[in-house]
Coordinates of C-alpha atoms in Angstrom, one line a residue:
X1 CA 17.0 -8.2 -27.8
X2 CA 19.4 -5.3 -27.3
X3 CA 19.3 -3.2 -24.1
X4 CA 18.9 0.7 -24.2
X5 CA 20.8 3.4 -22.3
X6 CA 18.2 4.6 -19.3
X7 CA 17.1 7.9 -19.4
X8 CA 17.3 9.5 -15.9
X9 CA 14.2 10.5 -14.5
X10 CA 13.8 13.5 -11.9
X11 CA 11.6 12.7 -8.8
X12 CA 10.9 14.9 -5.8
X13 CA 11.6 14.3 -2.0
X14 CA 12.8 17.3 1.0
X15 CA 16.2 17.3 2.1
X16 CA 18.7 19.6 3.6
X17 CA 20.9 20.0 0.7
X18 CA 24.7 19.7 1.5
X19 CA 27.7 18.3 -0.3
X20 CA 28.8 15.2 1.3
X21 CA 32.3 15.5 2.6
X22 CA 35.0 12.8 1.2
X23 CA 35.0 9.8 3.6
X24 CA 35.7 5.8 3.3
X25 CA 32.0 4.8 1.5
X26 CA 31.0 1.0 2.7
X27 CA 32.6 -1.5 0.9
X28 CA 31.2 -2.8 -2.5
X29 CA 29.0 -6.0 -2.2
X30 CA 30.3 -8.7 -4.7
X31 CA 27.7 -10.0 -6.6
X32 CA 26.9 -13.4 -4.9
X33 CA 26.6 -11.5 -1.8
X34 CA 24.0 -9.2 -3.4
X35 CA 22.0 -12.6 -4.5
X36 CA 22.7 -14.2 -1.1
X37 CA 21.1 -11.4 0.5
X38 CA 17.9 -12.0 -1.7
X39 CA 17.9 -15.6 -1.1
X40 CA 15.6 -15.6 2.3
X41 CA 13.2 -13.7 0.4
X42 CA 12.6 -16.6 -1.9
X43 CA 12.7 -18.9 1.0
X44 CA 9.3 -17.3 2.1
X45 CA 7.2 -18.9 -0.6
X46 CA 9.0 -22.4 -0.6
X47 CA 5.7 -23.9 -1.8
X48 CA 5.2 -21.1 -5.0
X49 CA 9.6 -21.1 -5.8
X50 CA 9.2 -25.3 -5.6
X51 CA 5.8 -25.2 -8.1
X52 CA 7.2 -22.3 -10.6
X53 CA 10.6 -24.5 -11.2
X54 CA 8.2 -27.6 -11.8
X55 CA 6.2 -25.8 -14.4
X56 CA 9.7 -24.3 -15.5
X57 CA 10.6 -28.2 -16.1
X58 CA 7.4 -29.1 -17.4
X59 CA 7.6 -26.2 -20.2
X60 CA 10.9 -26.7 -21.3
X61 CA 10.2 -30.5 -21.6
X62 CA 7.5 -30.0 -23.9
X63 CA 9.7 -27.4 -25.6
X64 CA 12.4 -29.8 -26.5
X65 CA 9.6 -32.4 -27.6
X66 CA 8.4 -30.1 -30.4
X67 CA 10.9 -30.9 -32.7
X68 CA 11.1 -34.2 -31.9
X69 CA 7.3 -34.9 -33.4
X70 CA 8.0 -31.8 -36.2
X71 CA 10.9 -35.1 -37.1
X72 CA 7.9 -37.4 -37.3
X73 CA 5.2 -35.4 -39.3
X74 CA 8.2 -34.3 -41.8
X75 CA 9.3 -38.3 -41.9
X76 CA 5.7 -39.5 -42.6
X77 CA 4.7 -36.9 -45.1
X78 CA 8.1 -37.4 -47.2
X79 CA 6.5 -41.0 -47.8
X80 CA 5.4 -42.3 -51.3
X81 CA 2.0 -40.9 -52.2
X82 CA 0.2 -44.1 -52.2
X83 CA 1.3 -44.9 -48.6
X84 CA 0.7 -41.1 -47.3
X85 CA -2.0 -40.5 -44.3
X86 CA -2.4 -37.4 -43.0
X87 CA -0.8 -37.9 -39.3
X88 CA -3.7 -35.7 -37.7
X89 CA -2.5 -37.4 -33.8
X90 CA 1.0 -36.5 -34.7
X91 CA -0.1 -32.6 -35.8
X92 CA -2.4 -32.6 -32.9
X93 CA 0.3 -33.4 -30.3
X94 CA 2.2 -30.8 -32.2
X95 CA -0.2 -28.3 -31.5
X96 CA -0.5 -29.5 -28.1
X97 CA 2.9 -29.2 -27.1
X98 CA 3.4 -25.7 -28.2
X99 CA 0.7 -24.7 -26.3
X100 CA 1.8 -26.3 -22.9
X101 CA 5.5 -25.0 -23.4
X102 CA 3.3 -21.4 -23.7
X103 CA 1.2 -21.8 -21.3
X104 CA 3.6 -23.7 -18.3
X105 CA 5.7 -20.8 -18.7
X106 CA 2.8 -18.1 -18.4
X107 CA 1.5 -20.1 -15.2
X108 CA 5.0 -20.4 -13.7
X109 CA 5.4 -16.7 -14.0
X110 CA 1.7 -16.2 -12.6
X111 CA 2.7 -18.3 -9.1
X112 CA 6.0 -16.5 -9.0
X113 CA 4.7 -13.3 -9.4
X114 CA 4.1 -12.9 -5.4
X115 CA 7.3 -14.3 -4.7
X116 CA 9.0 -11.1 -6.5
X117 CA 6.9 -8.5 -5.2
X118 CA 7.0 -9.4 -2.1
X119 CA 10.9 -9.3 -2.5
X120 CA 10.4 -5.9 -3.6
X121 CA 8.1 -4.8 -1.0
X122 CA 10.5 -6.1 2.0
X123 CA 13.8 -4.8 0.6
X124 CA 12.2 -1.3 0.1
X125 CA 10.8 -1.7 3.6
X126 CA 14.0 -2.8 4.9
X127 CA 15.9 0.0 3.3
X128 CA 13.4 2.6 4.7
X129 CA 13.3 1.7 8.5
X130 CA 17.3 1.6 7.8
X131 CA 17.4 5.0 6.3
X132 CA 15.3 6.3 9.3
X133 CA 17.2 4.4 11.9
X134 CA 20.9 6.4 10.3
X135 CA 22.0 9.0 12.3
X136 CA 21.0 13.0 11.9
X137 CA 24.5 13.5 10.6
X138 CA 23.5 11.2 7.9
X139 CA 20.8 12.7 6.7
X140 CA 22.3 16.5 6.7
X141 CA 24.6 14.9 4.7
X142 CA 22.8 13.1 2.3
X143 CA 21.6 13.9 -1.9
X144 CA 18.0 13.1 -2.1
X145 CA 18.1 13.2 -5.4
X146 CA 20.9 10.5 -6.1
X147 CA 19.2 8.4 -2.9
X148 CA 16.0 8.1 -4.7
X149 CA 17.4 7.0 -7.9
X150 CA 19.9 4.5 -6.2
X151 CA 16.5 3.2 -4.7
X152 CA 14.3 3.0 -7.9
X153 CA 16.8 1.3 -9.9
X154 CA 17.6 -1.0 -7.3
X155 CA 14.2 -2.4 -6.6
X156 CA 13.6 -2.6 -10.4
X157 CA 16.9 -4.7 -10.5
X158 CA 15.4 -6.8 -7.7
X159 CA 12.4 -8.0 -10.3
X160 CA 14.8 -8.4 -12.9
X161 CA 17.3 -10.4 -11.3
X162 CA 14.8 -12.8 -9.6
X163 CA 12.7 -13.5 -12.3
X164 CA 15.3 -14.1 -15.2
X165 CA 18.1 -15.6 -12.7
X166 CA 15.2 -18.5 -12.3
X167 CA 13.6 -18.3 -15.3
X168 CA 15.8 -17.3 -18.2
X169 CA 19.2 -19.0 -17.1
X170 CA 18.0 -21.8 -15.5
X171 CA 15.8 -23.0 -18.2
X172 CA 18.2 -22.0 -20.9
X173 CA 20.9 -24.2 -19.3
X174 CA 18.4 -26.9 -19.1
X175 CA 17.1 -26.8 -22.5
X176 CA 20.8 -26.8 -23.7
X177 CA 21.3 -29.7 -21.6
X178 CA 18.5 -32.0 -22.8
X179 CA 19.4 -30.8 -26.7
X180 CA 22.9 -31.9 -26.3
X181 CA 22.0 -34.9 -24.6
X182 CA 19.5 -35.9 -27.7
X183 CA 21.8 -34.6 -30.3
X184 CA 24.9 -36.6 -28.6
X185 CA 22.6 -40.0 -28.4
X186 CA 20.4 -39.5 -31.6
X187 CA 23.1 -38.3 -33.8
X188 CA 26.9 -38.3 -35.0
X189 CA 28.9 -37.2 -31.8
X190 CA 30.8 -34.2 -34.0
X191 CA 26.7 -32.6 -33.2
X192 CA 27.2 -32.3 -29.7
X193 CA 31.2 -31.5 -29.7
X194 CA 30.4 -28.7 -32.4
X195 CA 27.2 -27.4 -30.2
X196 CA 29.3 -27.4 -27.2
X197 CA 32.4 -25.9 -28.8
X198 CA 29.9 -22.9 -30.2
X199 CA 28.6 -22.5 -26.4
X200 CA 31.9 -22.2 -24.6
X201 CA 33.0 -19.7 -27.4
X202 CA 29.7 -17.6 -26.9
X203 CA 29.8 -17.6 -23.1
X204 CA 33.3 -16.7 -22.9
X205 CA 33.1 -14.1 -25.5
X206 CA 29.8 -12.9 -23.6
X207 CA 31.5 -12.8 -20.0
X208 CA 34.7 -11.1 -21.4
X209 CA 32.9 -8.1 -23.0
X210 CA 30.1 -7.8 -20.6
X211 CA 32.7 -7.1 -17.7
X212 CA 34.5 -4.7 -19.5
X213 CA 31.6 -2.7 -20.4
X214 CA 29.9 -2.5 -16.5
X215 CA 32.6 0.4 -16.4
X216 CA 30.4 2.6 -18.6
X217 CA 27.0 1.3 -16.7
X218 CA 28.7 2.1 -13.9
X219 CA 29.5 5.5 -15.1
X220 CA 26.2 5.9 -16.6
X221 CA 24.5 5.3 -12.5
X222 CA 26.6 7.9 -11.1
X223 CA 26.2 11.1 -13.7
X224 CA 22.7 10.0 -13.8
X225 CA 22.0 10.1 -9.9
X226 CA 24.2 13.4 -9.5
X227 CA 22.0 15.3 -12.9
X228 CA 19.1 14.0 -10.6
X229 CA 20.8 15.3 -7.1
X230 CA 21.4 18.8 -8.9
X231 CA 17.6 19.2 -10.6
X232 CA 15.7 18.1 -7.5
X233 CA 18.4 21.0 -5.3
X234 CA 17.8 23.6 -7.8
X235 CA 13.7 22.8 -8.4
X236 CA 13.5 22.8 -4.4
X237 CA 15.6 26.3 -4.1
X238 CA 12.8 27.5 -7.1
X239 CA 12.7 30.6 -5.2
X240 CA 16.7 31.6 -4.5
X241 CA 16.9 30.8 -8.1
X242 CA 15.0 33.2 -9.4
X243 CA 16.0 36.1 -6.9
X244 CA 19.3 35.8 -8.4
X245 CA 18.6 35.2 -11.6
X246 CA 20.7 32.2 -12.2
X247 CA 18.4 29.8 -14.3
X248 CA 21.2 29.6 -16.9
X249 CA 23.9 28.7 -14.4
X250 CA 21.6 25.9 -12.9
X251 CA 21.0 24.6 -16.3
X252 CA 24.8 24.7 -17.3
X253 CA 25.3 22.7 -13.8
X254 CA 22.7 20.4 -14.9
X255 CA 24.2 19.8 -18.2
X256 CA 27.5 19.0 -17.2
X257 CA 26.5 15.6 -15.2
X258 CA 24.4 15.1 -18.6
X259 CA 27.3 15.7 -20.7
X260 CA 29.3 13.3 -18.9
X261 CA 26.4 11.0 -18.5
X262 CA 25.8 11.1 -22.5
X263 CA 29.2 10.2 -23.3
X264 CA 29.1 6.9 -20.8
X265 CA 25.4 6.2 -22.5
X266 CA 27.3 6.4 -26.1
X267 CA 30.0 4.3 -24.9
X268 CA 27.5 2.0 -23.7
X269 CA 25.4 1.6 -26.8
X270 CA 28.0 1.4 -29.3
X271 CA 30.0 -1.4 -27.0
X272 CA 26.7 -3.1 -26.9
X273 CA 26.3 -3.3 -30.7
X274 CA 30.0 -4.7 -31.0
X275 CA 28.7 -7.3 -28.0
X276 CA 25.4 -7.9 -30.2
X277 CA 27.4 -8.7 -33.6
X278 CA 29.9 -10.8 -32.2
X279 CA 27.5 -12.8 -30.5
X280 CA 25.3 -13.4 -33.6
X281 CA 29.0 -14.1 -35.6
X282 CA 29.6 -17.0 -32.8
X283 CA 25.5 -18.4 -33.3
X284 CA 25.8 -18.2 -37.3
X285 CA 29.2 -19.6 -37.7
X286 CA 27.9 -22.5 -35.4
X287 CA 24.8 -23.3 -37.0
X288 CA 26.4 -23.5 -40.3
X289 CA 28.9 -26.1 -39.4
X290 CA 25.6 -28.2 -38.0
X291 CA 23.7 -27.4 -41.1
X292 CA 26.8 -28.6 -43.4
X293 CA 26.9 -31.8 -41.2
X294 CA 23.4 -32.6 -40.9
X295 CA 23.0 -31.8 -44.7
X296 CA 26.5 -34.2 -45.7
X297 CA 24.4 -36.9 -43.4
X298 CA 21.1 -36.9 -45.8
X299 CA 22.8 -36.6 -48.6
X300 CA 24.8 -40.1 -47.7
X301 CA 21.4 -41.4 -46.8
X302 CA 22.1 -41.5 -42.9
X303 CA 19.7 -38.8 -42.0
X304 CA 16.4 -38.4 -43.4
X305 CA 14.9 -34.8 -44.0
X306 CA 12.9 -34.8 -40.7
X307 CA 16.4 -35.4 -39.3
X308 CA 17.4 -32.8 -40.8
X309 CA 14.7 -30.2 -39.8
X310 CA 14.9 -32.0 -36.4
X311 CA 18.6 -30.5 -35.9
X312 CA 17.8 -27.3 -37.8
X313 CA 15.0 -26.5 -35.2
X314 CA 16.6 -27.9 -32.3
X315 CA 19.7 -25.1 -33.2
X316 CA 16.7 -22.6 -33.3
X317 CA 15.7 -23.4 -30.5
X318 CA 19.1 -23.3 -28.8
X319 CA 20.5 -20.5 -30.3
X320 CA 17.4 -18.2 -30.0
X321 CA 17.5 -18.6 -25.7
X322 CA 21.3 -18.2 -26.1
X323 CA 21.5 -15.2 -27.8
X324 CA 18.1 -14.3 -25.2
X325 CA 20.9 -15.5 -22.5
X326 CA 23.4 -12.9 -23.4
X327 CA 21.1 -10.2 -23.2
X328 CA 19.7 -12.1 -19.7
X329 CA 23.2 -11.9 -18.4
X330 CA 24.2 -8.3 -19.2
X331 CA 20.6 -7.1 -17.7
X332 CA 22.1 -9.0 -14.5
X333 CA 24.9 -7.8 -14.4
X334 CA 23.8 -4.2 -14.9
X335 CA 21.0 -5.7 -12.3
X336 CA 23.5 -5.9 -10.0
X337 CA 25.2 -2.6 -10.0
X338 CA 21.7 -1.0 -10.0
X339 CA 21.1 -2.8 -6.4
X340 CA 24.6 -2.7 -5.5
X341 CA 24.3 1.1 -4.1
X342 CA 20.8 0.4 -2.6
X343 CA 22.3 -2.2 -0.2
X344 CA 25.5 -0.1 0.0
X345 CA 23.1 1.9 2.0
X346 CA 22.2 -0.8 4.1
X347 CA 25.8 -0.9 4.8
X348 CA 25.6 2.6 6.6
X349 CA 26.4 2.1 10.0
X350 CA 23.8 4.1 12.8
X351 CA 26.2 6.5 14.6
X352 CA 23.5 6.3 17.2
X353 CA 21.9 3.0 18.7
X354 CA 20.4 1.9 21.9
X355 CA 22.4 0.4 24.3
X356 CA 21.9 -3.7 24.4
X357 CA 20.4 -3.4 27.8
X358 CA 18.7 0.2 27.2
X359 CA 15.7 -0.1 29.1
X360 CA 12.2 2.7 28.5
X361 CA 13.0 5.9 30.1
X362 CA 10.6 6.3 33.0
X363 CA 9.6 9.9 33.3
X364 CA 8.4 11.4 36.7
X365 CA 9.1 14.5 37.6
X366 CA 10.7 15.1 34.0
X367 CA 14.2 16.8 35.6
X368 CA 17.0 17.7 33.1
X369 CA 20.5 17.9 34.1
X370 CA 23.0 18.3 31.8
X371 CA 26.5 17.8 33.8
X372 CA 29.9 19.0 31.9
X373 CA 29.0 18.4 28.4
X374 CA 31.5 18.8 26.0
X375 CA 30.5 18.2 22.3
X376 CA 31.8 18.5 18.7
X377 CA 30.2 17.9 15.1
X378 CA 34.1 17.7 13.9
X379 CA 37.1 16.5 15.9
X380 CA 38.6 20.1 14.5
X381 CA 36.1 22.1 16.0
X382 CA 34.5 22.1 19.4
X383 CA 31.1 23.2 19.6
X384 CA 30.3 22.8 23.3
X385 CA 32.6 23.1 26.4
X386 CA 31.8 22.0 30.0
X387 CA 28.1 23.1 29.7
X388 CA 26.1 22.5 33.2
X389 CA 22.6 23.4 34.0
X390 CA 19.3 22.0 35.4
X391 CA 16.1 22.3 34.5
X392 CA 13.9 21.3 37.2
X393 CA 10.3 19.9 36.8
X394 CA 7.9 22.4 35.9
X395 CA 10.7 25.1 35.3
X396 CA 11.5 26.8 32.2
X397 CA 14.9 28.0 31.5
X398 CA 16.0 30.2 28.5
X399 CA 19.0 30.1 26.8
X400 CA 20.2 33.2 24.8
X401 CA 23.2 34.1 23.0
X402 CA 24.8 34.8 19.3
X403 CA 24.4 33.1 16.4
X404 CA 26.7 30.0 16.3
X405 CA 26.8 30.0 19.9
X406 CA 25.5 26.4 20.5
X407 CA 22.0 26.8 21.3
X408 CA 20.2 24.9 18.7
X409 CA 23.1 21.9 19.8
X410 CA 21.6 21.3 23.2
X411 CA 18.1 20.7 21.6
X412 CA 19.6 17.6 19.1
X413 CA 21.8 16.5 22.2
X414 CA 18.4 16.0 24.1
X415 CA 16.8 14.4 21.8
X416 CA 19.9 12.4 21.3
X417 CA 20.3 13.0 17.6
X418 CA 24.5 13.1 18.7
X419 CA 26.0 11.6 21.7
X420 CA 28.2 13.8 23.6
X421 CA 31.7 13.5 23.9
X422 CA 32.5 13.8 27.0
X423 CA 30.0 14.8 30.4
X424 CA 26.1 13.3 30.4
X425 CA 22.5 14.5 30.2
X426 CA 20.2 13.2 32.6
X427 CA 16.5 13.0 32.7
X428 CA 14.7 12.2 36.3
X429 CA 18.5 10.8 36.9
X430 CA 18.5 8.6 33.8
X431 CA 21.2 8.8 31.4
X432 CA 19.6 8.8 28.0
X433 CA 22.5 7.0 26.5
X434 CA 21.2 4.1 28.6
X435 CA 17.3 4.5 27.8
X436 CA 15.6 3.6 24.3
X437 CA 15.5 6.7 21.7
X438 CA 11.7 5.7 21.3
X439 CA 10.8 6.5 25.0
X440 CA 13.1 9.2 25.4
X441 CA 11.9 10.8 22.3
X442 CA 8.4 10.2 23.0
X443 CA 9.0 12.2 26.3
X444 CA 10.1 15.4 24.7
X445 CA 8.3 17.5 22.0
X446 CA 9.6 20.5 19.6
X447 CA 8.6 23.6 18.2
X448 CA 11.2 24.3 15.9
X449 CA 12.9 27.5 14.4
X450 CA 12.6 26.3 10.8
X451 CA 9.3 24.4 10.5
X452 CA 9.1 21.8 7.5
X453 CA 5.6 20.3 6.5
X454 CA 4.9 17.2 5.1
X455 CA 3.2 17.9 1.7
X456 CA -0.1 17.0 2.8
X457 CA -3.2 18.6 4.9
X458 CA -3.0 20.4 7.6
X459 CA -5.2 18.0 9.8
X460 CA -2.6 15.3 8.7
X461 CA 0.7 17.6 9.5
X462 CA -1.1 18.7 13.1
X463 CA -2.0 15.0 13.7
X464 CA 1.5 13.9 13.0
X465 CA 2.1 14.8 16.7
X466 CA 0.2 12.0 18.1
X467 CA -1.4 10.3 14.8
X468 CA -4.0 8.4 17.1
X469 CA -5.4 11.4 18.2
X470 CA -9.3 11.8 17.5
X471 CA -10.4 15.0 15.6
X472 CA -11.8 16.7 18.7
X473 CA -8.0 16.4 20.3
X474 CA -6.8 17.7 17.1
X475 CA -9.1 20.7 16.3
X476 CA -8.3 21.5 20.3
X477 CA -4.8 21.5 19.8
X478 CA -5.6 24.0 17.0
X479 CA -7.7 26.1 18.8
X480 CA -4.7 26.4 21.7
X481 CA -2.5 27.3 19.0
X482 CA -4.5 30.3 17.7
X483 CA -4.8 28.5 14.1
X484 CA -8.1 27.4 14.1
X485 CA -9.9 30.3 12.7
X486 CA -7.6 30.5 10.0
X487 CA -8.0 27.2 9.0
X488 CA -11.6 27.3 8.9
X489 CA -11.7 30.3 6.9
X490 CA -10.0 28.3 4.1
X491 CA -12.2 27.0 1.2
X492 CA -10.9 23.7 2.3
X493 CA -10.5 24.1 5.8
X494 CA -8.6 21.2 7.4
X495 CA -8.1 19.3 3.8
X496 CA -6.4 21.9 2.9
X497 CA -3.1 20.9 1.2
X498 CA 0.4 22.6 2.8
X499 CA 2.4 22.2 -0.5
X500 CA 5.8 20.6 -1.0
X501 CA 7.5 21.6 2.5
X502 CA 4.7 23.6 3.4
X503 CA 5.7 26.6 1.2
X504 CA 2.3 27.5 0.5
X505 CA 1.5 29.0 3.9
X506 CA 3.4 31.6 5.7
X507 CA 6.2 31.3 8.4
X508 CA 3.9 32.6 10.6
X509 CA 1.1 30.1 9.9
X510 CA 3.8 27.3 9.5
X511 CA 5.1 28.0 13.0
X512 CA 1.1 27.8 14.7
X513 CA 0.8 24.4 12.9
X514 CA 4.1 23.8 14.9
X515 CA 2.6 24.4 17.8
X516 CA -0.3 22.9 17.4
X517 CA 1.7 19.6 16.9
X518 CA 3.3 20.0 19.8
X519 CA 0.2 20.9 21.8
X520 CA -1.1 17.3 20.7
X521 CA 2.1 15.4 21.8
X522 CA 1.4 16.5 24.9
X523 CA 5.0 15.9 26.1
X524 CA 6.7 15.8 29.9
X525 CA 9.2 18.2 28.2
X526 CA 9.3 21.2 25.7
X527 CA 11.7 22.6 23.8
X528 CA 10.9 25.8 21.8
X529 CA 13.5 26.9 19.3
X530 CA 13.0 30.5 18.3
X531 CA 9.3 29.7 18.6
X532 CA 7.8 32.8 17.8
X533 CA 10.8 34.2 15.3
X534 CA 8.3 34.1 12.5
X535 CA 5.6 36.2 14.0
X536 CA 4.8 39.6 14.1
X537 CA 4.5 41.3 17.2
X538 CA 0.7 41.0 18.0
X539 CA 0.6 37.3 17.1
X540 CA 3.9 36.9 19.1
X541 CA 2.1 38.2 22.5
X542 CA -0.8 36.0 21.7
X543 CA 0.9 33.0 21.1
X544 CA 3.3 33.3 23.8
X545 CA 0.3 33.9 26.3
X546 CA -0.2 30.6 24.8
X547 CA 2.9 29.1 25.0
X548 CA 3.1 30.1 28.7
X549 CA 0.0 28.1 29.1
X550 CA 1.2 25.1 27.5
X551 CA 4.5 25.0 29.4
X552 CA 2.4 25.2 32.6
X553 CA 3.8 22.5 35.1
X554 CA 6.2 21.1 31.9
X555 CA 9.6 20.9 31.9
X556 CA 10.4 23.8 29.3
X557 CA 13.8 24.5 27.4
X558 CA 13.5 27.7 25.9
X559 CA 15.9 28.9 22.7
X560 CA 15.5 32.2 22.2
X561 CA 16.8 35.1 20.2
X562 CA 14.0 38.0 21.3
X563 CA 15.0 38.6 24.9
X564 CA 11.3 39.8 25.3
X565 CA 9.7 36.4 25.2
X566 CA 11.5 35.1 27.8
X567 CA 11.5 37.8 30.8
X568 CA 9.4 35.3 32.9
X569 CA 11.7 32.2 32.8
X570 CA 12.9 30.6 35.7
X571 CA 16.1 30.9 34.6
X572 CA 18.2 32.5 31.8
X573 CA 21.7 31.1 30.5
X574 CA 23.8 33.0 28.5
X575 CA 26.1 31.3 25.8
X576 CA 28.8 33.0 24.0
X577 CA 31.3 30.2 21.7
X578 CA 30.1 27.1 23.3
X579 CA 30.6 28.0 27.1
X580 CA 27.5 29.4 29.4
X581 CA 29.1 33.2 30.4
X582 CA 26.2 33.7 32.6
X583 CA 23.5 32.8 34.2
X584 CA 20.2 33.9 36.6
X585 CA 16.7 35.7 35.7
X586 CA 16.0 38.3 33.9
X587 CA 16.4 41.1 36.9
X588 CA 19.3 39.2 37.9
X589 CA 21.1 39.4 34.8
X590 CA 20.1 43.2 34.2
X591 CA 21.4 43.9 37.5
X592 CA 24.7 42.1 36.5
X593 CA 25.1 44.8 33.5
X594 CA 27.0 42.3 31.5
X595 CA 26.5 40.7 28.0
X596 CA 22.8 39.8 28.8
X597 CA 22.1 43.3 29.7
X598 CA 24.1 44.7 26.3
X599 CA 21.9 42.6 24.6
X600 CA 18.5 44.2 26.5
X601 CA 19.3 47.6 25.6
X602 CA 20.3 47.0 21.9
X603 CA 16.9 45.2 21.2
X604 CA 15.0 48.1 23.4
X605 CA 16.5 50.5 21.1
X606 CA 15.7 48.5 18.1
X607 CA 12.0 48.3 19.0
X608 CA 11.7 52.0 20.0

């Protein structure tokens, strides 16, 4: 059997596409480590594995007995015609052995199918859960196209590895041992010697050439993943490509990776042809030597025609699976390479983890306290400097400032997507680093500036705020967000699909869905991150009124650009360069005639 080059395919998913900075990747796993990881999945169905191995042995015993039965038939038919009787029982036995060798193999595959598919399911689920447990930083830096290809190849590799390791390598080795034993027992020792020499040469040649070829396979995988990443990134940003007329530019960038993939694929295929040719030559020489030895034995009268047939069939049965074993070994090595990157994802460390003694957050007043918080995404660039402020229970605190001042970082720290470098954040006097992340995030709701929706129905996207909510509660949340009438006006109503990232809806409609989702979650703490930035003035006033109702008696952090939306806040913080430079109510800040007053005057002029 001959391998084939793997053509790259494209799978679409959403991500923030940013180049991954140079960092020390997790160390590659050894082949045995990868196999060791899969062993627990085999032990989950011990009885099935044992039964499959038993069927495997029975199939091979039947297969090895077939040439012995054929020898008896030939020797019986080789007698003089006067003594010739049709060996019906031998022929029937021959047919039954042929049937059993196939039947036991099929039963084995059927018994083992659940083991393989369950292993794929378990590993895929483990990886999915692990990816969700990784830090916000990892997901900002990841390249989804490449990751999806790594996972796809890895899960396919698991199926191949489990099936072929158990049902190709083990049975072939068993058959080789049985055949060599029979040859050694029944015939000249040279039959076994030639067989073993051929095997050793064949296996040595296969191992050496296959290891050499692996570099081409790894390069193919890398280029495949990079090409897929480029394709997904370009197609997700389809509008931007069209705006700037850069279709040819994107095609050239994609083809750069495809060109390198093509070079590696050609090298992979040509080296495969060399490997197959060498294996065939070794097998041909071995079989020729055995047939010469057997033919000489027949001429001397030491062997019968049946013996010659037996040895010939044994060699065919032995070398055909051996040739297949070469293919299996190559593919197993390919599978291990394919799985290497997938398992490397499992080696990614979770930057944010629950403390060993973490407890569930107890929300009473939902008072938030930032105490001398300093933070930086990267060591060379600090974002926040000594930030301290309080959001008393039921109060609304707004944060304003220029772009890059660090406003949105406050919400990410409150959600604990990152840990502060120094200082601490408290909710009801509980340090958020000492409570479980699940309980912390269950207590906080957010309406983000850039609302990204799942490629599903509007109903699903609103219900995502609290999946167990009743339909009445979901409709009520939509009404509170003033989007119910719009939804019911659509031909499919709440079943309307929103498209990839919600692109079938306008910016304002997406934000209303996000508001409805936050209302449905009914959290103790609310964050509005430019929550009305995509709305027109009329809609904004309607939504602002509803947001005030939603925020009533809730602790609320508002990150705003339009100052007119925060005039009723209990306190306004003005940030610049990662520091709080002014704080107070709207009236107090206007009276100071400082930065806030200048921002207010400028926005008033723009509105006029």
